[in-house]
Tab-separated table of C-alpha atoms in Angstrom:
chain	number	residue	atom	x	y	z
H	14	MET	CA	32.039	12.019	13.529
H	15	SER	CA	31.293	12.296	9.794
H	16	ALA	CA	33.866	15.107	9.683
H	17	ASP	CA	36.454	12.383	10.213
H	18	TRP	CA	35.150	10.318	7.303
H	19	PRO	CA	36.602	10.990	3.857
H	20	SER	CA	34.241	12.698	1.406
H	21	MET	CA	33.953	10.813	-1.854
H	22	LYS	CA	32.039	10.964	-5.097
H	23	ILE	CA	29.837	8.068	-6.161
H	24	SER	CA	32.342	7.135	-8.872
H	25	ASN	CA	34.963	6.600	-6.134
H	26	VAL	CA	32.956	3.883	-4.395
H	27	ALA	CA	30.606	2.519	-7.080
H	28	VAL	CA	30.559	1.793	-10.809
H	29	TYR	CA	27.989	3.438	-13.061
H	30	ARG	CA	26.332	0.872	-15.342
H	31	ASN	CA	24.224	3.407	-17.239
H	32	ASN	CA	25.693	2.301	-20.572
H	33	LYS	CA	23.892	-1.043	-20.235
H	34	ARG	CA	20.415	0.512	-19.871
H	35	ILE	CA	17.953	-0.035	-22.709
H	36	PRO	CA	14.616	1.809	-22.854
H	37	LEU	CA	11.634	0.022	-24.381
H	38	LYS	CA	8.476	1.713	-25.605
H	39	SER	CA	5.216	0.634	-24.002
H	40	LEU	CA	4.062	-0.933	-27.283
H	41	ASP	CA	7.234	-3.001	-27.441
H	42	ARG	CA	6.830	-4.073	-23.812
H	43	ALA	CA	3.258	-5.115	-24.487
H	44	LYS	CA	4.604	-7.662	-26.995
H	45	ARG	CA	7.206	-8.914	-24.532
H	46	GLN	CA	5.307	-9.567	-21.324
H	47	GLY	CA	7.142	-11.876	-18.927
H	48	ILE	CA	8.444	-12.421	-15.400
H	49	TYR	CA	11.361	-9.985	-15.229
H	50	PRO	CA	10.877	-6.554	-13.603
H	51	TYR	CA	11.322	-3.548	-15.904
H	52	TYR	CA	12.459	-0.568	-13.803
H	53	GLY	CA	11.996	3.138	-14.390
H	54	ALA	CA	12.772	6.244	-12.362
H	55	SER	CA	10.575	5.311	-9.396
H	56	GLY	CA	10.434	1.532	-9.394
H	57	VAL	CA	8.906	-1.289	-11.397
H	58	VAL	CA	7.036	-0.085	-14.471
H	59	ASP	CA	6.312	-3.430	-16.134
H	60	TYR	CA	7.324	-7.078	-16.397
H	61	ILE	CA	8.928	-8.370	-19.596
H	62	ASP	CA	10.428	-11.540	-21.075
H	63	ASP	CA	14.159	-10.823	-20.658
H	64	TYR	CA	16.719	-9.131	-18.423
H	65	ILE	CA	19.958	-7.181	-18.810
H	66	PHE	CA	21.105	-7.131	-15.164
H	67	ASP	CA	21.576	-9.997	-12.734
H	68	GLY	CA	22.621	-9.210	-9.174
H	69	THR	CA	22.112	-6.443	-6.634
H	70	TYR	CA	22.309	-2.847	-7.822
H	71	LEU	CA	21.274	0.606	-6.614
H	72	LEU	CA	18.996	2.662	-8.850
H	73	ILE	CA	18.815	6.461	-8.492
H	74	SER	CA	16.084	8.455	-10.262
H	75	GLU	CA	17.424	10.437	-13.211
H	76	ASP	CA	14.311	12.465	-13.992
H	77	GLY	CA	10.685	13.020	-13.074
H	78	GLU	CA	8.642	15.083	-10.609
H	79	ASN	CA	9.414	12.555	-7.873
H	80	LEU	CA	12.900	14.075	-7.603
H	81	ARG	CA	11.165	17.063	-6.008
H	82	SER	CA	8.039	15.579	-4.447
H	83	ARG	CA	9.782	12.465	-3.016
H	84	LYS	CA	6.522	10.500	-2.955
H	85	THR	CA	8.597	7.366	-3.450
H	86	PRO	CA	12.317	6.797	-2.744
H	87	VAL	CA	14.706	8.330	-5.266
H	88	ALA	CA	17.294	5.651	-4.484
H	89	PHE	CA	16.276	2.009	-4.234
H	90	LYS	CA	17.884	-1.387	-4.710
H	91	ALA	CA	16.986	-3.930	-7.383
H	92	HIS	CA	17.800	-7.610	-6.927
H	93	GLY	CA	18.066	-10.636	-9.194
H	94	LYS	CA	17.338	-10.563	-12.902
H	95	PHE	CA	15.770	-7.337	-14.218
H	96	TRP	CA	15.741	-4.662	-16.956
H	97	VAL	CA	16.281	-0.898	-16.501
H	98	ASN	CA	15.279	1.944	-18.820
H	99	ASN	CA	17.137	5.232	-19.201
H	100	HIS	CA	15.225	7.069	-16.450
H	101	ALA	CA	17.311	5.675	-13.581
H	102	HIS	CA	21.061	5.654	-12.950
H	103	ILE	CA	22.285	2.196	-12.015
H	104	LEU	CA	25.195	1.571	-9.663
H	105	GLU	CA	27.267	-1.472	-8.791
H	106	GLU	CA	29.303	-1.296	-5.595
H	107	LYS	CA	33.110	-1.398	-5.464
H	108	GLU	CA	33.199	-1.910	-1.704
H	109	GLU	CA	31.078	-3.991	0.657
H	110	GLY	CA	28.014	-2.241	2.027
H	111	ILE	CA	28.232	0.801	-0.229
H	112	LEU	CA	24.852	0.285	-1.886
H	113	ASP	CA	23.025	-0.001	1.445
H	114	TYR	CA	24.810	3.060	2.764
H	115	LEU	CA	24.135	5.148	-0.362
H	116	GLU	CA	20.460	4.169	-0.333
H	117	TYR	CA	20.099	5.454	3.228
H	118	TYR	CA	22.184	8.544	2.529
H	119	PHE	CA	20.048	9.583	-0.455
H	120	SER	CA	16.828	8.993	1.493
H	121	GLN	CA	17.568	12.120	3.551
H	122	LEU	CA	19.682	14.168	1.137
H	123	ASP	CA	18.251	17.398	-0.314
H	124	LEU	CA	18.813	17.063	-4.061
H	125	THR	CA	17.581	20.556	-4.961
H	126	PRO	CA	21.073	22.000	-5.708
H	127	TYR	CA	21.770	19.184	-8.173
H	128	ILE	CA	18.470	19.113	-10.086
H	129	THR	CA	17.994	20.942	-13.395
H	130	GLY	CA	14.861	21.592	-15.437
H	131	ALA	CA	11.927	23.751	-14.387
H	132	VAL	CA	9.223	21.636	-16.036
H	133	GLN	CA	10.818	18.193	-16.059
H	134	PRO	CA	13.250	17.825	-13.142
H	135	LYS	CA	16.453	16.015	-14.067
H	136	LEU	CA	19.406	14.701	-12.088
H	137	ASN	CA	22.017	14.016	-14.723
H	138	LYS	CA	25.078	11.865	-14.170
H	139	ALA	CA	27.473	14.805	-14.123
H	140	ASN	CA	25.584	16.569	-11.349
H	141	LEU	CA	25.017	13.337	-9.449
H	142	ASP	CA	28.740	12.685	-9.384
H	143	THR	CA	29.526	16.100	-7.941
H	144	ILE	CA	27.841	15.174	-4.659
H	145	GLU	CA	30.421	14.803	-1.903
H	146	ILE	CA	29.393	11.934	0.391
H	147	PRO	CA	31.108	11.187	3.728
H	148	ILE	CA	31.967	7.476	3.571
H	149	PRO	CA	32.651	5.707	6.892
H	150	PRO	CA	35.269	2.946	7.127
H	151	LEU	CA	34.128	-0.607	6.453
H	152	GLU	CA	33.510	-1.670	10.061
H	153	GLU	CA	31.523	1.468	10.886
H	154	ARG	CA	29.640	1.110	7.636
H	155	ARG	CA	28.705	-2.466	8.516
H	156	ALA	CA	27.418	-1.357	11.916
H	157	ILE	CA	25.380	1.522	10.473
H	158	ASN	CA	23.921	-0.637	7.718
H	159	GLY	CA	23.129	-3.438	10.153
H	160	THR	CA	21.148	-1.175	12.458
H	161	LEU	CA	19.163	0.443	9.646
H	162	ASN	CA	18.715	-2.807	7.722
H	163	SER	CA	17.123	-4.507	10.716
H	164	LEU	CA	14.505	-1.741	10.905
H	165	THR	CA	13.984	-1.780	7.136
H	166	TYR	CA	13.462	-5.538	7.154
H	167	LYS	CA	10.888	-5.330	9.947
H	168	ILE	CA	9.046	-2.561	8.106
H	169	ASP	CA	9.031	-4.516	4.826
H	170	LEU	CA	7.903	-7.691	6.583
H	171	ASN	CA	5.063	-5.883	8.351
H	172	HIS	CA	3.917	-4.394	5.046
H	173	GLN	CA	3.878	-7.863	3.511
H	174	ILE	CA	1.942	-9.336	6.444
H	175	ASN	CA	-0.671	-6.586	6.179
H	176	GLN	CA	-0.955	-7.115	2.438
H	177	THR	CA	-1.518	-10.840	3.002
H	178	LEU	CA	-4.160	-10.180	5.668
H	179	GLU	CA	-5.999	-7.762	3.387
H	180	GLN	CA	-5.905	-10.278	0.535
H	181	MET	CA	-7.398	-12.893	2.846
H	182	ALA	CA	-10.229	-10.562	3.884
H	183	GLN	CA	-10.891	-9.584	0.262
H	184	ALA	CA	-10.905	-13.238	-0.817
H	185	ILE	CA	-13.684	-13.908	1.709
H	186	PHE	CA	-15.599	-10.807	0.538
H	187	LYS	CA	-15.352	-11.905	-3.091
H	188	SER	CA	-16.428	-15.468	-2.266
H	189	TRP	CA	-19.450	-14.378	-0.245
H	190	PHE	CA	-20.631	-11.174	-1.932
H	191	VAL	CA	-19.315	-11.219	-5.517
H	192	ASP	CA	-19.156	-14.868	-6.579
H	193	PHE	CA	-21.877	-16.024	-4.121
H	194	GLU	CA	-20.042	-19.318	-3.610
H	195	PRO	CA	-21.918	-20.463	-0.449
H	196	VAL	CA	-25.261	-19.853	-2.207
H	197	LYS	CA	-24.151	-21.673	-5.338
H	198	ALA	CA	-22.869	-24.573	-3.217
H	199	LYS	CA	-26.313	-24.934	-1.638
H	200	ILE	CA	-28.013	-24.807	-5.041
H	201	ALA	CA	-25.660	-27.442	-6.475
H	202	ALA	CA	-26.304	-29.782	-3.541
H	203	LEU	CA	-30.078	-29.465	-3.902
H	204	GLU	CA	-29.952	-29.924	-7.683
H	205	ALA	CA	-27.977	-33.127	-7.115
H	206	GLY	CA	-30.887	-34.460	-5.080
H	207	GLY	CA	-29.474	-33.619	-1.672
H	208	SER	CA	-31.423	-32.551	1.394
H	209	GLU	CA	-31.466	-29.141	3.066
H	210	GLU	CA	-28.877	-30.528	5.493
H	211	ASP	CA	-26.680	-31.568	2.556
H	212	ALA	CA	-27.023	-28.039	1.144
H	213	LEU	CA	-26.041	-26.529	4.488
H	214	LEU	CA	-22.959	-28.760	4.712
H	215	ALA	CA	-22.013	-27.777	1.150
H	216	ALA	CA	-22.197	-24.096	2.114
H	217	MET	CA	-20.087	-24.787	5.211
H	218	GLN	CA	-17.459	-26.385	3.006
H	219	ALA	CA	-17.518	-23.398	0.625
H	220	ILE	CA	-17.109	-20.960	3.519
H	221	SER	CA	-14.393	-22.828	5.405
H	222	GLY	CA	-12.517	-24.552	2.587
H	223	LYS	CA	-12.745	-27.785	4.582
H	224	GLY	CA	-13.878	-31.163	3.317
H	225	GLU	CA	-16.570	-33.331	4.855
H	226	ALA	CA	-14.100	-35.312	6.978
H	227	GLU	CA	-12.480	-32.106	8.236
H	228	LEU	CA	-15.861	-30.698	9.213
H	229	THR	CA	-16.678	-33.892	11.133
H	230	ARG	CA	-13.385	-33.545	13.001
H	231	LEU	CA	-14.051	-29.847	13.642
H	232	GLN	CA	-17.446	-30.700	15.135
H	233	ALA	CA	-15.846	-33.197	17.510
H	234	GLU	CA	-12.791	-31.165	18.499
H	235	GLN	CA	-14.055	-27.571	18.322
H	236	PRO	CA	-17.836	-27.660	18.655
H	237	GLU	CA	-18.178	-23.892	19.264
H	238	GLN	CA	-16.303	-23.049	16.074
H	239	TYR	CA	-18.380	-25.631	14.193
H	240	ALA	CA	-21.608	-24.123	15.534
H	241	GLU	CA	-20.484	-20.633	14.480
H	242	LEU	CA	-19.646	-21.877	10.976
H	243	ARG	CA	-23.030	-23.596	10.725
H	244	ALA	CA	-24.829	-20.438	11.874
H	245	THR	CA	-23.030	-18.413	9.203
H	246	ALA	CA	-23.931	-20.939	6.497
H	247	GLU	CA	-27.582	-20.719	7.519
H	248	LEU	CA	-27.553	-16.995	6.680
H	249	PHE	CA	-27.016	-17.713	2.977
H	250	PRO	CA	-30.126	-18.442	0.892
H	251	SER	CA	-30.358	-21.563	-1.276
H	252	ALA	CA	-31.715	-19.885	-4.409
H	253	MET	CA	-30.928	-16.999	-6.778
H	254	GLN	CA	-33.165	-14.269	-8.163
H	255	ASP	CA	-33.036	-12.064	-11.251
H	256	SER	CA	-32.040	-8.415	-10.831
H	257	GLU	CA	-30.632	-5.483	-12.778
H	258	LEU	CA	-27.191	-6.772	-11.786
H	259	GLY	CA	-27.959	-10.247	-13.092
H	260	GLU	CA	-28.630	-13.163	-10.778
H	261	ILE	CA	-28.123	-12.391	-7.093
H	262	PRO	CA	-28.960	-14.397	-3.946
H	263	GLU	CA	-32.623	-14.586	-3.110
H	264	GLY	CA	-33.723	-11.935	-0.626
H	265	TRP	CA	-30.753	-9.635	-1.249
H	266	GLU	CA	-31.506	-6.085	-2.332
H	267	VAL	CA	-29.991	-4.152	-5.225
H	268	THR	CA	-29.089	-0.773	-3.805
H	269	ASP	CA	-26.515	2.004	-4.037
H	270	LEU	CA	-23.874	3.416	-1.756
H	271	LYS	CA	-25.896	6.546	-0.987
H	272	SER	CA	-28.686	4.422	0.489
H	273	SER	CA	-26.273	2.413	2.661
H	274	THR	CA	-24.185	5.185	4.211
H	275	ILE	CA	-24.713	8.104	6.556
H	276	GLU	CA	-21.906	10.241	5.168
H	277	ILE	CA	-20.256	10.785	1.786
H	278	ARG	CA	-18.583	14.174	1.817
H	279	ARG	CA	-15.281	15.938	1.280
H	280	GLY	CA	-13.145	17.051	4.184
H	281	ILE	CA	-12.397	20.601	5.297
H	282	SER	CA	-10.358	23.353	3.639
H	283	PRO	CA	-7.771	23.625	6.411
H	284	LYS	CA	-5.870	26.590	7.756
H	285	TYR	CA	-2.509	25.000	8.285
H	286	THR	CA	-0.310	25.424	11.325
H	287	GLU	CA	2.963	23.825	12.319
H	288	GLU	CA	1.983	23.196	15.931
H	289	GLY	CA	-1.187	22.441	17.875
H	290	GLY	CA	-4.537	22.185	16.170
H	291	ILE	CA	-5.830	18.886	14.808
H	292	GLN	CA	-4.298	16.352	12.458
H	293	VAL	CA	-5.371	16.647	8.796
H	294	ILE	CA	-5.267	13.639	6.456
H	295	ASN	CA	-4.356	14.542	2.869
H	296	GLN	CA	-4.046	12.554	-0.360
H	297	LYS	CA	-0.380	11.772	0.224
H	298	CYS	CA	-1.374	9.854	3.350
H	299	ILE	CA	-3.543	7.398	1.436
H	300	ARG	CA	-1.698	4.627	-0.382
H	301	ASN	CA	-1.874	0.833	-0.598
H	302	HIS	CA	-5.151	0.787	1.369
H	303	LYS	CA	-3.603	2.250	4.487
H	304	VAL	CA	-3.269	5.705	6.031
H	305	ASP	CA	0.266	6.988	6.595
H	306	PHE	CA	-0.244	9.462	9.429
H	307	SER	CA	3.394	10.602	9.248
H	308	LEU	CA	2.505	12.592	6.115
H	309	ALA	CA	-0.439	14.380	7.739
H	310	ARG	CA	-0.449	18.118	8.477
H	311	ARG	CA	-2.285	20.176	11.112
H	312	ASN	CA	-5.286	22.503	11.007
H	313	ASP	CA	-5.559	25.622	13.151
H	314	THR	CA	-8.964	25.063	14.758
H	315	SER	CA	-9.148	28.717	15.836
H	316	LYS	CA	-9.272	29.701	12.159
H	317	ARG	CA	-11.100	26.719	10.651
H	318	LYS	CA	-13.731	24.975	12.730
H	319	ILE	CA	-14.094	21.202	12.463
H	320	ASP	CA	-17.424	20.693	14.242
H	321	GLY	CA	-18.677	17.198	13.494
H	322	ARG	CA	-16.021	16.506	10.847
H	323	GLU	CA	-13.739	14.164	12.787
H	324	ILE	CA	-12.841	10.880	11.094
H	325	GLN	CA	-13.937	7.677	12.814
H	326	ILE	CA	-12.470	4.182	12.859
H	327	GLY	CA	-14.375	2.234	10.206
H	328	ASP	CA	-14.609	5.162	7.766
H	329	VAL	CA	-13.221	4.761	4.262
H	330	LEU	CA	-11.144	7.631	2.840
H	331	VAL	CA	-11.052	8.171	-0.935
H	332	ASN	CA	-8.623	10.427	-2.795
H	333	SER	CA	-10.795	12.673	-4.948
H	334	THR	CA	-8.565	14.876	-7.120
H	335	GLY	CA	-5.702	14.526	-9.570
H	336	VAL	CA	-4.522	12.020	-12.155
H	337	GLY	CA	-2.643	9.175	-10.502
H	338	THR	CA	-4.028	9.882	-7.049
H	339	LEU	CA	-7.792	9.987	-7.646
H	340	GLY	CA	-9.514	6.810	-6.488
H	341	ARG	CA	-6.858	5.579	-4.092
H	342	LEU	CA	-8.600	4.630	-0.886
H	343	ALA	CA	-7.996	3.304	2.604
H	344	PRO	CA	-10.186	2.023	5.434
H	345	VAL	CA	-9.421	3.742	8.741
H	346	ARG	CA	-8.300	0.921	11.031
H	347	HIS	CA	-6.813	3.030	13.813
H	348	LEU	CA	-6.425	6.684	14.767
H	349	PRO	CA	-3.379	7.791	16.748
H	350	GLU	CA	-5.167	11.063	17.591
H	351	PRO	CA	-8.317	12.988	16.590
H	352	SER	CA	-8.164	13.700	12.848
H	353	VAL	CA	-10.040	15.258	9.935
H	354	ALA	CA	-9.631	14.925	6.163
H	355	ASP	CA	-8.832	17.812	3.851
H	356	SER	CA	-11.036	18.878	0.949
H	357	HIS	CA	-9.268	16.593	-1.551
H	358	VAL	CA	-10.371	13.498	0.378
H	359	THR	CA	-13.900	12.072	0.569
H	360	VAL	CA	-14.998	10.462	3.828
H	361	ILE	CA	-17.471	7.563	3.562
H	362	ARG	CA	-19.227	6.207	6.659
H	363	ALA	CA	-21.423	3.113	6.740
H	364	ASN	CA	-24.998	3.078	7.992
H	365	ASN	CA	-24.503	0.284	10.508
H	366	ARG	CA	-28.219	-0.433	10.550
H	367	LEU	CA	-27.775	-1.671	6.970
H	368	ILE	CA	-24.152	-2.722	6.456
H	369	SER	CA	-21.122	-3.324	8.650
H	370	ASN	CA	-17.914	-1.292	8.487
H	371	ALA	CA	-16.034	-4.341	7.220
H	372	PHE	CA	-18.569	-4.824	4.412
H	373	LEU	CA	-18.118	-1.167	3.393
H	374	ALA	CA	-14.331	-1.591	3.326
H	375	GLY	CA	-14.582	-4.737	1.204
H	376	LEU	CA	-17.056	-3.114	-1.182
H	377	MET	CA	-14.923	0.011	-1.645
H	378	ILE	CA	-11.687	-1.930	-2.239
H	379	THR	CA	-13.535	-4.078	-4.783
H	380	SER	CA	-14.844	-0.880	-6.452
H	381	GLU	CA	-11.468	0.904	-6.503
H	382	PRO	CA	-10.707	0.286	-10.233
H	383	LEU	CA	-14.127	1.711	-11.154
H	384	ILE	CA	-13.552	4.778	-8.973
H	385	GLU	CA	-10.064	5.375	-10.389
H	386	ALA	CA	-11.510	5.417	-13.907
H	387	SER	CA	-14.341	7.806	-13.023
H	388	GLY	CA	-12.556	11.141	-12.740
H	389	ALA	CA	-13.980	14.110	-14.628
H	390	GLY	CA	-12.226	17.249	-15.866
H	391	SER	CA	-9.085	18.229	-17.731
H	392	THR	CA	-5.674	16.699	-17.129
H	393	GLY	CA	-4.273	17.896	-13.827
H	394	GLN	CA	-7.708	19.108	-12.678
H	395	THR	CA	-9.451	15.740	-12.506
H	396	GLU	CA	-12.144	15.545	-9.832
H	397	LEU	CA	-14.156	12.682	-8.380
H	398	ARG	CA	-17.780	13.750	-8.261
H	399	LYS	CA	-19.768	12.773	-5.176
H	400	GLN	CA	-22.429	11.312	-7.455
H	401	VAL	CA	-19.979	8.693	-8.760
H	402	LEU	CA	-19.583	7.316	-5.260
H	403	GLU	CA	-23.259	7.611	-4.386
H	404	GLU	CA	-24.237	5.601	-7.468
H	405	ILE	CA	-22.012	2.577	-6.806
H	406	VAL	CA	-24.573	-0.227	-7.102
H	407	PHE	CA	-24.277	-3.574	-5.324
H	408	ALA	CA	-26.295	-6.481	-3.951
H	409	ARG	CA	-26.827	-5.865	-0.254
H	410	PRO	CA	-27.084	-8.970	1.937
H	411	SER	CA	-28.943	-9.180	5.219
H	412	LEU	CA	-27.508	-7.185	8.084
H	413	LYS	CA	-26.888	-10.437	9.972
H	414	LEU	CA	-24.719	-11.738	7.136
H	415	SER	CA	-22.944	-8.392	6.801
H	416	ARG	CA	-22.127	-8.562	10.501
H	417	ALA	CA	-21.089	-12.212	10.196
H	418	TYR	CA	-18.557	-11.143	7.566
H	419	GLU	CA	-17.266	-8.492	9.953
H	420	GLY	CA	-16.895	-11.144	12.635
H	421	ALA	CA	-14.988	-13.395	10.232
H	422	VAL	CA	-12.476	-10.730	9.207
H	423	GLU	CA	-12.318	-8.758	12.474
H	424	PRO	CA	-9.248	-10.666	13.783
H	425	MET	CA	-7.456	-9.765	10.544
H	426	GLY	CA	-8.494	-6.132	10.854
H	427	GLN	CA	-7.314	-5.953	14.450
H	428	GLN	CA	-3.949	-7.459	13.503
H	429	MET	CA	-3.623	-5.038	10.587
H	430	ALA	CA	-4.363	-2.105	12.910
H	431	CYS	CA	-1.749	-3.352	15.361
H	432	ILE	CA	0.817	-3.712	12.581
H	433	GLU	CA	0.018	-0.226	11.261
H	434	ARG	CA	0.773	1.174	14.721
H	435	GLN	CA	4.031	-0.806	14.782
H	436	LEU	CA	4.936	0.598	11.355
H	437	VAL	CA	4.501	4.137	12.664
H	438	SER	CA	6.804	3.348	15.597
H	439	LEU	CA	9.426	1.602	13.452
H	440	ALA	CA	9.448	4.372	10.849
H	441	SER	CA	9.727	7.013	13.572
H	442	THR	CA	12.668	5.201	15.153
H	443	ARG	CA	14.407	4.881	11.790
H	444	ASP	CA	13.808	8.535	10.892
H	445	VAL	CA	15.231	9.693	14.219
H	446	ILE	CA	18.389	7.588	14.212
H	447	LEU	CA	19.149	7.667	10.469
H	448	PRO	CA	20.566	11.231	10.293
H	449	LYS	CA	22.428	10.683	13.565
H	450	LEU	CA	24.047	7.520	12.260
H	451	LEU	CA	24.966	9.120	8.937
H	452	SER	CA	26.423	12.163	10.648
H	453	GLY	CA	28.422	10.055	13.085
H	454	ASP	CA	26.640	11.605	16.082
H	455	LEU	CA	25.361	8.163	17.043
H	456	SER	CA	27.663	5.184	17.010
H	457	VAL	CA	26.666	1.524	17.170
H	458	PRO	CA	28.852	-1.451	18.059
H	459	ASN	CA	30.019	-3.518	15.131
H	460	LYS	CA	28.689	-7.068	15.292
H	461	GLY	CA	30.592	-8.477	12.374
H	462	ASN	CA	28.875	-9.167	9.087
H	463	GLN	CA	25.508	-7.442	9.154
H	464	PRO	CA	22.515	-8.573	7.093
H	465	LYS	CA	21.773	-6.769	3.877
H	466	ALA	CA	18.335	-5.213	3.520
H	467	GLU	CA	16.539	-7.029	0.721
H	468	PRO	CA	12.997	-6.043	-0.228
H	469	LEU	CA	10.329	-8.702	-0.004
H	470	SER	CA	8.922	-7.571	-3.362
H	471	PRO	CA	9.990	-5.047	-6.032
H	472	LEU	CA	9.060	-1.422	-5.596
H	473	GLN	CA	5.992	-0.507	-7.611
H	474	GLY	CA	6.334	2.798	-9.396
H	475	VAL	CA	5.650	4.785	-12.513
H	476	GLU	CA	7.815	5.529	-15.498
């Protein structure tokens, strides 16, 4: 039990390296752009041309609203060569496995008694070092870390896989609907004196990334896949036309989001309840183009009706209020249970007689920077007007091509949905066993040297 573990201060088991921190102003960083992560209170703020730390360290937020809101971890490891400003404490371990253990311990510790400052929360070094932490012996610590690290690694890996899948889908969207590469390939082939068949083969190469010899082999070895690729290439025109957006493929229509959707509206103003009711998606749930259902709350349907307001798979959710949150969006790839959005989230639903759900998702992700920059109102009260979304203008392809894109990326979407469900399960397992492991209520067998949890990429945060 943790009662049998000695209680220690951080300074007993780790070394503070705060004296080595050097803050740099944003103007100075702009002149020193490079490859080394520059960390602040909540993660990577920038990348610069030098480093002051080399190794594995634990960073703990020293100030900022995140100390209270906990939107991102307050304790996180940094690896390799990096720079740290004066908004994060930095620790080097004295004993094996201390950094892993402290990271997990702080992930569930209530810091309220140690935070000062009503406007700008602060966790100074003196207060941080008053925290009494039960420290298990080395072998128990190895076992605890090993169990939690294995879950952390799987979660990080799944996040990276999903990010890669999304990048692949977006690369196809950009090639087909932004850069018009298959159309331009056809035009180039015809301008070079080629036949319509040559133009079609050029488009097939642009779509598949395969050369002529590879396509010949594909036709011989996988004729069905070759036929599908050829049918997709035939959907692209072989000429461009002038439009208000510049040159777009011939036959495509310049239109806006309002004309291509059946719903663009905010969610409900919920009456919250702790039990029962229906799940409510809020702005905290929407990050990195996915919906984190673990952060959802519940609406009392006896007090606030939800008739016809349920979210559907294929919808796109857009955060619509607040600096730093406005514009973040996520396609709904799966729903663990019936859900609605709250009034700070806009729900967008495709008109599937005009565009596919996958096309809508690709269009909205492509438009995200524009949406993020389109808030109106004073600081802290920024709102995304419905009109901003309605007036997103784009070149709409034929419905057949829109559906062909959906067919091309559907396997990726299905895998992403499956991984998102796995992430929910993994995170739930970790959240259940973590406090039991740290309290000593749950013991795990020691299997020798356990792997350390190393992130697959630096945490992205704000200063």
